[in-house]
Tab-separated table of C-alpha atoms in Angstrom:
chain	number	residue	atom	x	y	z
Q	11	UNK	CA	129.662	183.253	115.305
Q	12	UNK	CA	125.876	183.965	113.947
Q	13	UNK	CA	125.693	182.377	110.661
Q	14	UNK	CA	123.695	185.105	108.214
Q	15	UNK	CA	120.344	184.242	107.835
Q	16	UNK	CA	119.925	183.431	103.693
Q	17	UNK	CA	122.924	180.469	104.857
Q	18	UNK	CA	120.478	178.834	107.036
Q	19	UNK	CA	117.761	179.453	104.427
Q	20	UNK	CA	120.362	178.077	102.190
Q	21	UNK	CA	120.818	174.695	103.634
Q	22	UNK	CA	117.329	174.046	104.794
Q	23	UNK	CA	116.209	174.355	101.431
Q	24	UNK	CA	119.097	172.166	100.098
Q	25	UNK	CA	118.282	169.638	103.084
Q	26	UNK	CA	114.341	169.543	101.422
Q	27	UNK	CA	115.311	169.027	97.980
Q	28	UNK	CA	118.038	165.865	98.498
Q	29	UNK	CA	115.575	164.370	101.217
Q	30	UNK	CA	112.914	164.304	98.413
Q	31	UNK	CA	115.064	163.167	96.373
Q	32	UNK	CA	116.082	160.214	98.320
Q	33	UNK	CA	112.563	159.511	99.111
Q	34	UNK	CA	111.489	159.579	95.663
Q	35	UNK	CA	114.015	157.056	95.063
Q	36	UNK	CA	113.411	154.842	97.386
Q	37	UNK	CA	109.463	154.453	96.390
Q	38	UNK	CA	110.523	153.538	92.990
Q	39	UNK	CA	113.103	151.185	93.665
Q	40	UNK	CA	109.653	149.481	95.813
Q	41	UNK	CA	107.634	149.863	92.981
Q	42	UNK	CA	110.186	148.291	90.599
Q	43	UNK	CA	110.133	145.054	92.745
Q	44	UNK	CA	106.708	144.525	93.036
Q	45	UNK	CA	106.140	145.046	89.677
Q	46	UNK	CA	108.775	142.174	88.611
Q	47	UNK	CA	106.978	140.617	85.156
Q	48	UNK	CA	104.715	136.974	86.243
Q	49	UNK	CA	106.275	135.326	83.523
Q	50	UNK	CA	109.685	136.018	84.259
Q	51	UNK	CA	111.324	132.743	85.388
Q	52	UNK	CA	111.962	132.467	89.099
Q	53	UNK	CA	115.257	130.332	90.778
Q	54	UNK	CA	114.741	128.899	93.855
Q	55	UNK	CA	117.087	129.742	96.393
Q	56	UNK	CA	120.340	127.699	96.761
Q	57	UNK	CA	120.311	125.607	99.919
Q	58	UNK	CA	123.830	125.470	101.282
Q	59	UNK	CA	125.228	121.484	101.312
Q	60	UNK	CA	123.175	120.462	98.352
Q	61	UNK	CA	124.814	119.103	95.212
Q	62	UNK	CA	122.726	119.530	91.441
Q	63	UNK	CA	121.474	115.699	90.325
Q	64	UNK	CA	120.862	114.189	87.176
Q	65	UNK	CA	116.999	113.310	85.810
Q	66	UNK	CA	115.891	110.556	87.893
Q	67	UNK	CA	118.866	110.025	90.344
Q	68	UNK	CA	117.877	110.245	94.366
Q	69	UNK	CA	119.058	113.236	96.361
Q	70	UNK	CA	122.068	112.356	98.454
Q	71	UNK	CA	121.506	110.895	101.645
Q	72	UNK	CA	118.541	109.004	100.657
Q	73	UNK	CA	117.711	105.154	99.808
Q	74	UNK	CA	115.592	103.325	97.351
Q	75	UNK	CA	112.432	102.359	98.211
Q	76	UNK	CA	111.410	99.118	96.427
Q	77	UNK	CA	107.654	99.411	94.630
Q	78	UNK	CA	105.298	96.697	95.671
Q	79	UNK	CA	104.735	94.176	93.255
Q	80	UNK	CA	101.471	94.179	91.120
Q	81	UNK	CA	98.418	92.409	91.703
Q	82	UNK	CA	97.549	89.236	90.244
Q	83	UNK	CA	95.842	89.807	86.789
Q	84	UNK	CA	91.977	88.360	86.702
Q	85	UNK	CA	92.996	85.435	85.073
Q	86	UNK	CA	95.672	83.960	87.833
Q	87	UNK	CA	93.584	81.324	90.417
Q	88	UNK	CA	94.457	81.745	93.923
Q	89	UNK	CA	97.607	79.470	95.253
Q	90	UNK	CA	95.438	76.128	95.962
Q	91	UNK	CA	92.378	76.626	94.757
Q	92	UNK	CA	91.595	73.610	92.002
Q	93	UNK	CA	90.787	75.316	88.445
Q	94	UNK	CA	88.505	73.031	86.330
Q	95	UNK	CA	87.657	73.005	82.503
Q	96	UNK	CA	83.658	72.772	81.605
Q	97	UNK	CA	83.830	72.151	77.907
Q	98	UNK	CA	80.548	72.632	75.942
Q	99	UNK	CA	79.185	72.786	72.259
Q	100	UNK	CA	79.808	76.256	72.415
Q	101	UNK	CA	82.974	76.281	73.744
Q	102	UNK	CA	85.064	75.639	77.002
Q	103	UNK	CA	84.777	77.673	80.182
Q	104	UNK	CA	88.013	77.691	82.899
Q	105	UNK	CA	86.877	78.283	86.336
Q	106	UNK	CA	88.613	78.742	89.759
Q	107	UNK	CA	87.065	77.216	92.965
Q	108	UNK	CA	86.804	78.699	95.426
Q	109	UNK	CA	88.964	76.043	98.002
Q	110	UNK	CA	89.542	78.515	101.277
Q	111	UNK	CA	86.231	80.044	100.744
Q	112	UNK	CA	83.597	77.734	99.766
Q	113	UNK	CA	85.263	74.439	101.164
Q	114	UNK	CA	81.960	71.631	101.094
Q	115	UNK	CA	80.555	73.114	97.709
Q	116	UNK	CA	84.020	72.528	96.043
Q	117	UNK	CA	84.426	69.150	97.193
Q	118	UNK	CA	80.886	68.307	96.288
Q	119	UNK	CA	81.626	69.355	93.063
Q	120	UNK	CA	85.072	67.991	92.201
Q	121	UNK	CA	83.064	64.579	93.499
Q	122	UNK	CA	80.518	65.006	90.956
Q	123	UNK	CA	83.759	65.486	88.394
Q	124	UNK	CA	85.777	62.728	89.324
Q	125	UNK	CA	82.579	60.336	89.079
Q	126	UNK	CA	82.121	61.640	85.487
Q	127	UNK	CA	78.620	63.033	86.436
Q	128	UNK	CA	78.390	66.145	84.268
Q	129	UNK	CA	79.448	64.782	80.526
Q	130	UNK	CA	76.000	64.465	78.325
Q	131	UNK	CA	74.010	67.050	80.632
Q	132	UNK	CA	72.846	70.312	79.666
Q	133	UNK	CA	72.903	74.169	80.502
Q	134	UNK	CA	69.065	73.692	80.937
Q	135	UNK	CA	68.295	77.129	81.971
Q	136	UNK	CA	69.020	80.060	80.324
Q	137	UNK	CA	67.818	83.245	81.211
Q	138	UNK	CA	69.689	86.222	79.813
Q	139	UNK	CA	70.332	89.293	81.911
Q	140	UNK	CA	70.661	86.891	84.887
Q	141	UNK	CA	72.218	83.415	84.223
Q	142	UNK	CA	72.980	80.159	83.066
Q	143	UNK	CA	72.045	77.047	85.069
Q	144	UNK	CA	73.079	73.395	84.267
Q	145	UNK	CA	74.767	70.021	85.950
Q	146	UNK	CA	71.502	68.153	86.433
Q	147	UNK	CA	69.334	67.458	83.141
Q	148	UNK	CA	70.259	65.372	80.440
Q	149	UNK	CA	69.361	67.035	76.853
Q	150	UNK	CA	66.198	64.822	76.738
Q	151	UNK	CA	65.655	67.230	80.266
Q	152	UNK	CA	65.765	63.781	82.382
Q	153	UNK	CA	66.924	65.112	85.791
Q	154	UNK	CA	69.713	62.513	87.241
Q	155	UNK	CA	69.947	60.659	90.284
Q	156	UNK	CA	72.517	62.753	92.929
Q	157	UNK	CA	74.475	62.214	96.477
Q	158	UNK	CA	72.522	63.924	98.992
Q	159	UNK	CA	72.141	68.106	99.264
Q	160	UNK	CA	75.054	69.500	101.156
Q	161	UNK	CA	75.322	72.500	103.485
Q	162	UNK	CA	74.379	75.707	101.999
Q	163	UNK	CA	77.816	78.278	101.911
Q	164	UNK	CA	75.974	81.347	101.254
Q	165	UNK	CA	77.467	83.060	104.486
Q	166	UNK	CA	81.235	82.582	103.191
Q	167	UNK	CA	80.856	86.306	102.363
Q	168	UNK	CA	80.936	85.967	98.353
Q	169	UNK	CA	79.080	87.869	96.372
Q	170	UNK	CA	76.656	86.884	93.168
Q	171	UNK	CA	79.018	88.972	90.555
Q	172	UNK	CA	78.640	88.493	86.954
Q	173	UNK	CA	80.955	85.588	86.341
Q	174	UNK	CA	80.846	84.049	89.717
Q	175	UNK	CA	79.839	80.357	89.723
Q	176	UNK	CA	76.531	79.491	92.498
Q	177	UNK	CA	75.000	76.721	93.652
Q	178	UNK	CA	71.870	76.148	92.367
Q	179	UNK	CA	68.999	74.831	94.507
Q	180	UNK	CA	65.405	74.529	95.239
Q	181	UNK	CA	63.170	76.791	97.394
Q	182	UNK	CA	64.640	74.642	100.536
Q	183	UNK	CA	67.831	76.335	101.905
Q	184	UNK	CA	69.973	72.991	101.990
Q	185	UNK	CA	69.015	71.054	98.628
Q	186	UNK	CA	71.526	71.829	96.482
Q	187	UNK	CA	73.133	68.482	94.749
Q	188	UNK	CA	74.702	68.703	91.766
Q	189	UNK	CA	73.396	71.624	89.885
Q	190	UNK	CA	75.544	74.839	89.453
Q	191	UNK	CA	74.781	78.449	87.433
Q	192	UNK	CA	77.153	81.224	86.501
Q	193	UNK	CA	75.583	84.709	86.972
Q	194	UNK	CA	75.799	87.137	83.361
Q	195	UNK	CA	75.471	90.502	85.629
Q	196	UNK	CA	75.932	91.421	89.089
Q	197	UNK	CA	73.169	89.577	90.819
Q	198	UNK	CA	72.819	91.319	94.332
Q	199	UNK	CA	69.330	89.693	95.266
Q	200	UNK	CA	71.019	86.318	95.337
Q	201	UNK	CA	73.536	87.078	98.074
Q	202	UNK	CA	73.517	86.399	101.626
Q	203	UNK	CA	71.498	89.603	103.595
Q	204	UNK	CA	69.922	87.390	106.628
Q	205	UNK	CA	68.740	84.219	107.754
Q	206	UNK	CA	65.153	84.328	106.948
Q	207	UNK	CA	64.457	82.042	103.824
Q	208	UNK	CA	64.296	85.068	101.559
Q	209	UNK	CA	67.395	86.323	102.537
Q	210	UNK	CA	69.757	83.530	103.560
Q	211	UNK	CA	71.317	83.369	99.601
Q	212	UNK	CA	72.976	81.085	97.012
Q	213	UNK	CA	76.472	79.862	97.652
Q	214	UNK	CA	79.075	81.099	95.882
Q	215	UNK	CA	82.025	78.781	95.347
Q	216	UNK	CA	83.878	80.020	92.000
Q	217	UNK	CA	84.422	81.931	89.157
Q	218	UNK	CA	85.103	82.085	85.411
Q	219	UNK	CA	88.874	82.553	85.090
Q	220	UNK	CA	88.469	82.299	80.928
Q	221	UNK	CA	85.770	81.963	78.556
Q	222	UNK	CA	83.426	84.633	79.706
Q	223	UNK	CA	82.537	84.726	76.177
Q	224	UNK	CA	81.292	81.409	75.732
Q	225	UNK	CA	79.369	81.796	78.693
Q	226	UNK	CA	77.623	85.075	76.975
Q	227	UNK	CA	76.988	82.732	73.715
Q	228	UNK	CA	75.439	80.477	75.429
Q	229	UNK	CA	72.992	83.607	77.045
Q	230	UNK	CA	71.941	84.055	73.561
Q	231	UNK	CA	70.699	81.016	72.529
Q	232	UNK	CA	67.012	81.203	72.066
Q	233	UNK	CA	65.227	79.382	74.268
Q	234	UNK	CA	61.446	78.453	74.735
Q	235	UNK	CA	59.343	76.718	77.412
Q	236	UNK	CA	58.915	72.842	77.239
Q	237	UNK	CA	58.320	69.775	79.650
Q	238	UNK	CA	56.975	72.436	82.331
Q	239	UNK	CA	60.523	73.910	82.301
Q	240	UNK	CA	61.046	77.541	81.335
Q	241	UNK	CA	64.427	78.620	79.374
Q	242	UNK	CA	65.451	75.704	77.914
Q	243	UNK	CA	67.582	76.173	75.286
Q	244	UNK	CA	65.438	75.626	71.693
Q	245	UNK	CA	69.124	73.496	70.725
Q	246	UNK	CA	70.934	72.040	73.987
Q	247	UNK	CA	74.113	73.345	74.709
Q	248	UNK	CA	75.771	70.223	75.699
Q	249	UNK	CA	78.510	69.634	78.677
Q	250	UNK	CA	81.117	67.090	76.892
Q	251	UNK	CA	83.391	67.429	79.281
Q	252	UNK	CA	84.696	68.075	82.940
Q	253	UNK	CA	88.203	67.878	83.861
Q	254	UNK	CA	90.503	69.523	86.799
Q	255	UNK	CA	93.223	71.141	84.909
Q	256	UNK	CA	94.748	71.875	88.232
């Protein structure tokens, strides 16, 4: 049977109009989605097994993993090295010696302590912006007698920071004795770098543990030039004492 002609007109017009209908739709539907708000709040998606947990409890399944423990603060010596106590007219100064490191300079100078050679001398030197030098001058700058010059430890890797003790010595790489110096700022051009006689260094052996700011005080004393000897303190800053504390 021939369907009439406006029928089929009929329904192809009808199939047009719900087609772009549907289409229509469809494109807004898109547009809707894309056009979801940025400060709407967003869930993440449930993950199938998991169980909600409180603030600060570990997911399920997993175990606690133990912090490491802090580091030392500045002021805790290394287990065995010796920690000594310079006191002074200005104050006392707690050092650490460097045992493991600097092993002949810290015996030299816990020698020097346990003969009582460093009560009555002087910080004899002071230069600020670089150091303070003493152990070998009494305050009438009378240099005294000392054991022979030891083996120069300027290779043990140590560097001339501010508050690092030194060895001091003369222009000769092995002469230092009894004499010692505590750097004020980082002094780089004292450290080992070769081993010409410009370069080889001085020795590092300690540090200040406490009383950094006695050792500043005594950096601002004024000082002036006398018996041939340049920054000597214009009132001596006396050494009374020496003692291993530890």
């Amino acid at each position: 049977m021939r369907i009439p002609f406006n029928h089929r007109l009929f329904v192809v017009v009808l199939s047009l109009f719900l087609g772009w209908t549907l289409a229509l739709e469809g494109r807004v539907d898109g547009l809707r989605g894309r056009l979801t708000p940025r400060w709407a709040p967003l869930s993440p998606p449930a993950t199938p097994g998991t169980q909600s947990k409180k603030p600060g409890q570990a997911p399920p399944g997993t175990r606690p993993v133990q912090a490491p423990p802090l580091q030392a603060p500045a002021d805790a010596p290394a287990p065995g090295n010796p920690v000594v106590v310079v006191s002074t007219s200005l104050g006392d100064i707690t050092l650490e010696l460097f045992k493991d490191r600097a092993p002949v300079s810290v015996e030299n100078f816990l020698q020097y302590v346990t003969e009582g050679f460093y009560p009555e001398t002087v910080f004899h030197r002071v230069k600020k912006g670089f150091m303070i030098q003493g152990g070998g001058y009494t305050a009438s700058l009378v240099e005294k007698p000392t054991r022979p010059p030891i083996q120069n430890e300027a290779t043990n890797g140590l560097r001339n920071a501010r508050g690092t003790l030194g060895m001091a010595r003369r222009a000769a790489l092995r002469s230092a004795t009894s004499q010692f110096y505590i750097n004020l700022v980082d002094n780089r051009m004292l450290d080992h770098t070769g081993y010409t006689p410009d370069e080889f260094g001085y020795a590092v052996f300690g540090r200040v543990l406490s009383g950094m700011e006695v050792v500043d005080r005594i950096a601002n004393v004024p000082t002036q030039t006398t018996a041939d000897m340049e920054d000597v303190p214009v009132e001596p800053v006396i050494i009374k004492t020496v003692r291993v504390a530890k």
